[in-house]
PDB file of C-alpha atoms and ligand atoms in Angstrom:
ATOM      1  CA  MET A   1     -21.450  -0.140 -13.092  1.00 81.00           C
ATOM      2  CA  SER A   2     -18.035  -0.415 -13.755  1.00 92.00           C
ATOM      3  CA  ARG A   3     -17.043  -3.469 -13.434  1.00 94.00           C
ATOM      4  CA  LEU A   4     -14.861  -0.820 -11.209  1.00 94.00           C
ATOM      5  CA  ASP A   5     -17.530   0.202  -9.516  1.00 95.00           C
ATOM      6  CA  GLU A   6     -18.637  -2.631  -8.452  1.00 96.00           C
ATOM      7  CA  ILE A   7     -16.026  -4.957  -6.649  1.00 97.00           C
ATOM      8  CA  ARG A   8     -15.771  -1.730  -5.005  1.00 96.00           C
ATOM      9  CA  GLU A   9     -19.041  -1.506  -4.148  1.00 96.00           C
ATOM     10  CA  LYS A  10     -18.998  -5.345  -3.020  1.00 97.00           C
ATOM     11  CA  ALA A  11     -15.586  -4.746  -0.729  1.00 97.00           C
ATOM     12  CA  LEU A  12     -17.371  -1.901   1.050  1.00 96.00           C
ATOM     13  CA  LYS A  13     -20.342  -3.944   1.925  1.00 96.00           C
ATOM     14  CA  SER A  14     -17.548  -6.876   2.528  1.00 96.00           C
ATOM     15  CA  LEU A  15     -16.089  -4.416   5.076  1.00 96.00           C
ATOM     16  CA  GLN A  16     -18.663  -3.920   7.084  1.00 96.00           C
ATOM     17  CA  GLU A  17     -19.975  -8.012   7.070  1.00 95.00           C
ATOM     18  CA  TYR A  18     -16.241  -8.714   8.715  1.00 94.00           C
ATOM     19  CA  ALA A  19     -17.237  -5.775  11.267  1.00 93.00           C
ATOM     20  CA  VAL A  20     -13.611  -4.146   9.596  1.00 94.00           C
ATOM     21  CA  LEU A  21     -16.374  -0.916   9.192  1.00 96.00           C
ATOM     22  CA  MET A  22     -18.994  -0.377  11.759  1.00 94.00           C
ATOM     23  CA  LEU A  23     -21.398   2.605   9.759  1.00 92.00           C
ATOM     24  CA  ASN A  24     -24.640   4.070  12.922  1.00 91.00           C
ATOM     25  CA  GLY A  25     -22.907   3.174  15.713  1.00 94.00           C
ATOM     26  CA  HIS A  26     -22.295   5.535  19.034  1.00 96.00           C
ATOM     27  CA  PHE A  27     -18.710   4.553  19.819  1.00 95.00           C
ATOM     28  CA  ASP A  28     -16.372   5.587  22.492  1.00 95.00           C
ATOM     29  CA  PHE A  29     -13.120   6.180  21.266  1.00 91.00           C
ATOM     30  CA  GLY A  30     -11.665   6.638  24.842  1.00 91.00           C
ATOM     31  CA  ASN A  31     -10.577  10.303  23.758  1.00 92.00           C
ATOM     32  CA  GLY A  32     -13.354  12.383  24.729  1.00 94.00           C
ATOM     33  CA  TYR A  33     -15.045  11.962  21.762  1.00 95.00           C
ATOM     34  CA  HIS A  34     -18.113   9.377  20.178  1.00 96.00           C
ATOM     35  CA  GLY A  35     -18.856   8.693  17.213  1.00 95.00           C
ATOM     36  CA  ARG A  36     -20.791   6.735  14.259  1.00 94.00           C
ATOM     37  CA  VAL A  37     -18.303   5.726  13.122  1.00 94.00           C
ATOM     38  CA  TYR A  38     -15.704   2.582  13.775  1.00 94.00           C
ATOM     39  CA  LEU A  39     -13.038   1.487  12.183  1.00 92.00           C
ATOM     40  CA  HIS A  40     -11.296  -1.781  12.861  1.00 92.00           C
ATOM     41  CA  PRO A  41      -8.692  -3.451  11.193  1.00 90.00           C
ATOM     42  CA  HIS A  42      -7.241  -6.066  13.307  1.00 89.00           C
ATOM     43  CA  GLN A  43     -10.532  -8.142  12.214  1.00 92.00           C
ATOM     44  CA  LEU A  44      -9.259  -7.815   9.003  1.00 91.00           C
ATOM     45  CA  PHE A  45      -6.126 -10.275   9.364  1.00 92.00           C
ATOM     46  CA  ARG A  46      -8.175 -12.853  11.737  1.00 92.00           C
ATOM     47  CA  TYR A  47      -9.583 -14.942   9.065  1.00 94.00           C
ATOM     48  CA  PRO A  48      -6.511 -15.189   6.546  1.00 94.00           C
ATOM     49  CA  SER A  49      -9.160 -15.987   3.936  1.00 95.00           C
ATOM     50  CA  ARG A  50     -10.447 -11.932   4.336  1.00 95.00           C
ATOM     51  CA  ILE A  51      -7.024 -10.815   3.338  1.00 95.00           C
ATOM     52  CA  TRP A  52      -6.801 -12.797   0.834  1.00 96.00           C
ATOM     53  CA  ARG A  53      -9.798 -11.855  -1.137  1.00 96.00           C
ATOM     54  CA  LEU A  54      -9.849  -8.088  -0.655  1.00 97.00           C
ATOM     55  CA  ALA A  55      -6.040  -8.782  -2.080  1.00 98.00           C
ATOM     56  CA  GLN A  56      -7.411  -9.997  -5.009  1.00 97.00           C
ATOM     57  CA  ASP A  57      -9.841  -7.425  -5.343  1.00 97.00           C
ATOM     58  CA  LEU A  58      -6.958  -4.217  -4.888  1.00 98.00           C
ATOM     59  CA  ILE A  59      -4.644  -5.703  -7.450  1.00 98.00           C
ATOM     60  CA  ASP A  60      -8.196  -5.924  -9.775  1.00 97.00           C
ATOM     61  CA  ILE A  61      -8.830  -2.287  -9.585  1.00 97.00           C
ATOM     62  CA  LEU A  62      -4.414  -1.527 -10.375  1.00 97.00           C
ATOM     63  CA  PRO A  63      -4.213  -0.382 -13.554  1.00 96.00           C
ATOM     64  CA  ALA A  64      -1.684  -2.939 -15.622  1.00 94.00           C
ATOM     65  CA  SER A  65       1.065  -0.142 -15.458  1.00 95.00           C
ATOM     66  CA  ILE A  66       1.048  -1.055 -12.368  1.00 96.00           C
ATOM     67  CA  LEU A  67       1.396  -4.538 -11.989  1.00 95.00           C
ATOM     68  CA  ASP A  68       3.983  -4.932 -14.427  1.00 94.00           C
ATOM     69  CA  ASN A  69       5.723  -2.792 -13.293  1.00 96.00           C
ATOM     70  CA  THR A  70       6.165  -3.846  -9.415  1.00 97.00           C
ATOM     71  CA  GLU A  71       8.817  -5.629  -8.724  1.00 98.00           C
ATOM     72  CA  VAL A  72       8.731  -5.017  -5.029  1.00 98.00           C
ATOM     73  CA  VAL A  73       5.149  -4.749  -2.589  1.00 98.00           C
ATOM     74  CA  ALA A  74       6.595  -3.434   0.080  1.00 98.00           C
ATOM     75  CA  GLY A  75       4.410  -1.934   3.557  1.00 98.00           C
ATOM     76  CA  PRO A  76       4.088  -1.706   6.956  1.00 97.00           C
ATOM     77  CA  VAL A  77       3.633  -3.773  10.145  1.00 95.00           C
ATOM     78  CA  THR A  78       1.645  -5.024  11.254  1.00 93.00           C
ATOM     79  CA  GLY A  79      -1.007  -5.185   8.518  1.00 94.00           C
ATOM     80  CA  GLY A  80       0.336  -3.856   5.601  1.00 97.00           C
ATOM     81  CA  ALA A  81       3.373  -6.589   5.755  1.00 97.00           C
ATOM     82  CA  LEU A  82       0.393  -8.998   6.033  1.00 97.00           C
ATOM     83  CA  LEU A  83      -1.317  -7.081   3.352  1.00 98.00           C
ATOM     84  CA  ALA A  84       2.261  -5.925   1.149  1.00 98.00           C
ATOM     85  CA  HIS A  85       3.389 -10.582   1.741  1.00 97.00           C
ATOM     86  CA  THR A  86      -0.500 -11.055  -0.030  1.00 97.00           C
ATOM     87  CA  VAL A  87      -0.493  -8.876  -2.969  1.00 98.00           C
ATOM     88  CA  ALA A  88       3.204 -10.216  -4.490  1.00 98.00           C
ATOM     89  CA  GLY A  89       2.111 -12.920  -4.415  1.00 96.00           C
ATOM     90  CA  LEU A  90      -0.874 -13.809  -5.245  1.00 97.00           C
ATOM     91  CA  LEU A  91       0.364 -11.032  -8.579  1.00 96.00           C
ATOM     92  CA  ASP A  92       2.848 -14.004  -9.515  1.00 94.00           C
ATOM     93  CA  SER A  93      -0.319 -15.998  -9.789  1.00 90.00           C
ATOM     94  CA  ARG A  94      -1.814 -13.782 -12.261  1.00 88.00           C
ATOM     95  CA  ARG A  95       2.301 -13.330 -14.267  1.00 85.00           C
ATOM     96  CA  GLU A  96       3.887 -15.487 -16.785  1.00 83.00           C
ATOM     97  CA  ILE A  97       5.701 -18.890 -15.434  1.00 83.00           C
ATOM     98  CA  THR A  98       8.641 -16.611 -16.336  1.00 86.00           C
ATOM     99  CA  SER A  99       8.844 -13.494 -15.734  1.00 87.00           C
ATOM    100  CA  PRO A 100      11.175 -13.099 -12.512  1.00 92.00           C
ATOM    101  CA  ASP A 101       9.159 -13.460  -8.853  1.00 95.00           C
ATOM    102  CA  THR A 102       8.140 -10.308  -7.811  1.00 97.00           C
ATOM    103  CA  MET A 103       9.377  -9.349  -3.256  1.00 97.00           C
ATOM    104  CA  PHE A 104       8.218  -8.531  -0.666  1.00 98.00           C
ATOM    105  CA  ALA A 105       9.257  -6.110   2.222  1.00 98.00           C
ATOM    106  CA  LEU A 106       8.497  -4.941   5.085  1.00 97.00           C
ATOM    107  CA  PHE A 107       8.394  -1.426   7.435  1.00 97.00           C
ATOM    108  CA  ASN A 108       9.625  -2.271  10.698  1.00 96.00           C
ATOM    109  CA  VAL A 109       7.793  -0.459  13.440  1.00 91.00           C
ATOM    110  CA  ASP A 110      10.736   2.013  15.234  1.00 86.00           C
ATOM    111  CA  ALA A 111      10.066   3.895  18.245  1.00 82.00           C
ATOM    112  CA  SER A 112      11.755   7.385  17.353  1.00 80.00           C
ATOM    113  CA  CYS A 113      10.871   8.292  13.741  1.00 70.00           C
ATOM    114  CA  GLY A 114       7.568   6.063  13.475  1.00 83.00           C
ATOM    115  CA  HIS A 115       8.795   3.357  11.148  1.00 92.00           C
ATOM    116  CA  ALA A 116      12.542   1.925   9.201  1.00 95.00           C
ATOM    117  CA  LEU A 117      13.623  -0.361   6.774  1.00 95.00           C
ATOM    118  CA  SER A 118      15.479  -2.599   7.669  1.00 95.00           C
ATOM    119  CA  ARG A 119      19.133  -2.700   5.842  1.00 95.00           C
ATOM    120  CA  PHE A 120      17.769  -6.106   4.020  1.00 96.00           C
ATOM    121  CA  TYR A 121      15.378  -4.537   2.952  1.00 97.00           C
ATOM    122  CA  GLN A 122      16.494  -2.179   1.171  1.00 96.00           C
ATOM    123  CA  GLU A 123      19.357  -3.869  -0.995  1.00 96.00           C
ATOM    124  CA  GLN A 124      15.983  -5.799  -2.140  1.00 95.00           C
ATOM    125  CA  ILE A 125      14.359  -1.686  -2.417  1.00 98.00           C
ATOM    126  CA  ARG A 126      17.525  -1.118  -4.577  1.00 98.00           C
ATOM    127  CA  GLY A 127      17.346   0.188  -8.309  1.00 98.00           C
ATOM    128  CA  ARG A 128      13.605  -1.451  -7.702  1.00 98.00           C
ATOM    129  CA  ASN A 129       9.581  -0.241  -8.253  1.00 98.00           C
ATOM    130  CA  VAL A 130       7.689  -0.806  -4.943  1.00 98.00           C
ATOM    131  CA  LEU A 131       4.474  -0.845  -4.940  1.00 98.00           C
ATOM    132  CA  ILE A 132       3.372   0.753  -1.526  1.00 98.00           C
ATOM    133  CA  VAL A 133       0.197  -0.710   0.704  1.00 98.00           C
ATOM    134  CA  ASP A 134      -1.615  -0.794   3.776  1.00 97.00           C
ATOM    135  CA  ASP A 135      -4.698  -1.969   5.402  1.00 96.00           C
ATOM    136  CA  VAL A 136      -6.313   1.635   5.885  1.00 95.00           C
ATOM    137  CA  ARG A 137      -4.830   5.039   4.927  1.00 95.00           C
ATOM    138  CA  ASN A 138      -6.031   7.917   7.631  1.00 92.00           C
ATOM    139  CA  THR A 139      -4.254  11.045   7.127  1.00 92.00           C
ATOM    140  CA  GLY A 140      -1.249   9.357   4.206  1.00 95.00           C
ATOM    141  CA  GLN A 141       1.849  10.266   7.405  1.00 94.00           C
ATOM    142  CA  THR A 142       2.671   6.818   6.856  1.00 95.00           C
ATOM    143  CA  PHE A 143       2.784   6.007   3.477  1.00 97.00           C
ATOM    144  CA  ALA A 144       4.559   9.322   3.580  1.00 97.00           C
ATOM    145  CA  ARG A 145       7.112   7.817   5.748  1.00 96.00           C
ATOM    146  CA  CYS A 146       7.368   4.275   4.036  1.00 97.00           C
ATOM    147  CA  ALA A 147       7.959   6.110   0.718  1.00 98.00           C
ATOM    148  CA  ALA A 148      10.601   8.533   1.553  1.00 97.00           C
ATOM    149  CA  LEU A 149      12.510   5.237   3.622  1.00 97.00           C
ATOM    150  CA  VAL A 150      12.173   3.857   0.306  1.00 98.00           C
ATOM    151  CA  ARG A 151      14.089   6.936  -1.485  1.00 98.00           C
ATOM    152  CA  ALA A 152      16.174   6.390   0.787  1.00 97.00           C
ATOM    153  CA  GLY A 153      16.672   3.138   0.072  1.00 96.00           C
ATOM    154  CA  GLY A 154      17.202   3.594  -3.480  1.00 97.00           C
ATOM    155  CA  GLY A 155      14.286   2.841  -4.688  1.00 98.00           C
ATOM    156  CA  THR A 156      11.186   4.532  -7.164  1.00 98.00           C
ATOM    157  CA  VAL A 157       7.991   3.747  -5.900  1.00 98.00           C
ATOM    158  CA  ILE A 158       5.541   3.809  -8.639  1.00 98.00           C
ATOM    159  CA  ALA A 159       2.019   3.717  -6.593  1.00 98.00           C
ATOM    160  CA  THR A 160       0.228   3.636  -3.237  1.00 98.00           C
ATOM    161  CA  ALA A 161      -2.384   1.386  -2.759  1.00 98.00           C
ATOM    162  CA  GLU A 162      -5.022   0.861   0.504  1.00 98.00           C
ATOM    163  CA  ILE A 163      -7.676  -1.406   1.253  1.00 97.00           C
ATOM    164  CA  TYR A 164      -9.881   0.970   2.779  1.00 96.00           C
ATOM    165  CA  ASP A 165      -9.024   4.691   2.412  1.00 96.00           C
ATOM    166  CA  ARG A 166     -10.861   7.484   5.308  1.00 94.00           C
ATOM    167  CA  VAL A 167     -10.750  10.121   2.645  1.00 94.00           C
ATOM    168  CA  GLU A 168      -8.800  11.792   5.066  1.00 92.00           C
ATOM    169  CA  ALA A 169      -5.308  12.068   3.561  1.00 90.00           C
ATOM    170  CA  MET A 170      -3.662  15.550   3.919  1.00 91.00           C
ATOM    171  CA  VAL A 171      -0.105  13.781   2.334  1.00 92.00           C
ATOM    172  CA  ASP A 172       0.475  13.725  -1.644  1.00 92.00           C
ATOM    173  CA  ILE A 173       3.702  12.233  -1.683  1.00 95.00           C
ATOM    174  CA  GLY A 174       3.863  12.503  -5.749  1.00 97.00           C
ATOM    175  CA  VAL A 175       2.914   8.743  -6.948  1.00 98.00           C
ATOM    176  CA  PRO A 176      -0.459   7.385  -7.825  1.00 98.00           C
ATOM    177  CA  ASN A 177      -2.851   6.382  -4.538  1.00 98.00           C
ATOM    178  CA  PHE A 178      -5.280   4.005  -5.251  1.00 98.00           C
ATOM    179  CA  ALA A 179      -7.964   2.571  -2.315  1.00 97.00           C
ATOM    180  CA  LEU A 180     -10.759  -0.529  -2.999  1.00 97.00           C
ATOM    181  CA  ALA A 181     -13.247   0.959  -0.263  1.00 96.00           C
ATOM    182  CA  GLU A 182     -13.637   5.331   0.867  1.00 95.00           C
ATOM    183  CA  TYR A 183     -15.527   6.236   3.067  1.00 92.00           C
ATOM    184  CA  LYS A 184     -15.525   9.128   4.724  1.00 91.00           C
ATOM    185  CA  ALA A 185     -17.063   9.695   8.593  1.00 89.00           C
ATOM    186  CA  PRO A 186     -19.185  11.720   9.635  1.00 90.00           C
ATOM    187  CA  GLU A 187     -17.559  15.485  12.190  1.00 90.00           C
ATOM    188  CA  ASN A 188     -17.190  13.399  15.665  1.00 94.00           C
ATOM    189  CA  TYR A 189     -18.469  15.807  18.604  1.00 96.00           C
ATOM    190  CA  PRO A 190     -17.155  16.263  21.823  1.00 96.00           C
ATOM    191  CA  GLU A 191     -18.797  13.388  24.927  1.00 95.00           C
ATOM    192  CA  LYS A 192     -20.065  16.178  26.714  1.00 95.00           C
ATOM    193  CA  THR A 193     -22.188  17.586  23.408  1.00 96.00           C
ATOM    194  CA  CYS A 194     -23.003  14.151  21.966  1.00 97.00           C
ATOM    195  CA  PRO A 195     -26.386  13.946  20.279  1.00 96.00           C
ATOM    196  CA  LEU A 196     -26.276  10.452  20.351  1.00 95.00           C
ATOM    197  CA  CYS A 197     -26.233  10.304  23.679  1.00 96.00           C
ATOM    198  CA  GLN A 198     -28.733  13.070  24.420  1.00 96.00           C
ATOM    199  CA  SER A 199     -31.062  10.603  22.357  1.00 95.00           C
ATOM    200  CA  GLY A 200     -30.068   7.507  25.455  1.00 95.00           C
ATOM    201  CA  VAL A 201     -28.554   5.360  22.554  1.00 94.00           C
ATOM    202  CA  PRO A 202     -25.871   2.882  23.786  1.00 95.00           C
ATOM    203  CA  VAL A 203     -22.636   3.548  23.552  1.00 95.00           C
ATOM    204  CA  MET A 204     -20.106   1.031  22.540  1.00 90.00           C
ATOM    205  CA  THR A 205     -16.653   1.104  23.914  1.00 85.00           C
ATOM    206  CA  PHE A 206     -13.439  -1.182  22.501  1.00 74.00           C
TER     207      PHE A 206
HETATM  208 ZN1   ZN B 301     -22.158  10.051  22.897  1.00 68.73          ZN
END
């Protein structure tokens, strides 16, 4: 097994130990569906050391060309922004002390359009290479919106990266994407025909 595969496998195990990713359960998602897999990203951020460790691992799987060219690490609030802040700081701990400090930017939640970039952060990214990070990639829509904001602000998106990919992305934003861990959940069942209910497995709700 390659070193990268080892890092990825260890990360997937850590996510289960931290109860971020719960496999083989019986969960009520509150939308009429039940399923075996539940994702609880807030568990990542309860203990800052967890995100520090996983951010180190995420940096370890990124190609040198991305690491060398990143000038700004940006992420959407809340999880993505916390991760981006950590990644930006850790990148500098691996660089020559004479190289310019890596910057951080965040995308706010905006009620009308999903995410927004304040004027302050727009100025920060203008003319710079931006790595966009998030804790979880679902459909890829969040990355797509954030990438559009960076481009509209005059920055260049060089890659996207996340701790966990649900392998359900439906949007291609034209740059490489890197996932530390990935797992595709099996399909969910409508509550009424849920085989787990039928076999009497106790259901968990969050
Ligand atoms: Zn059920």
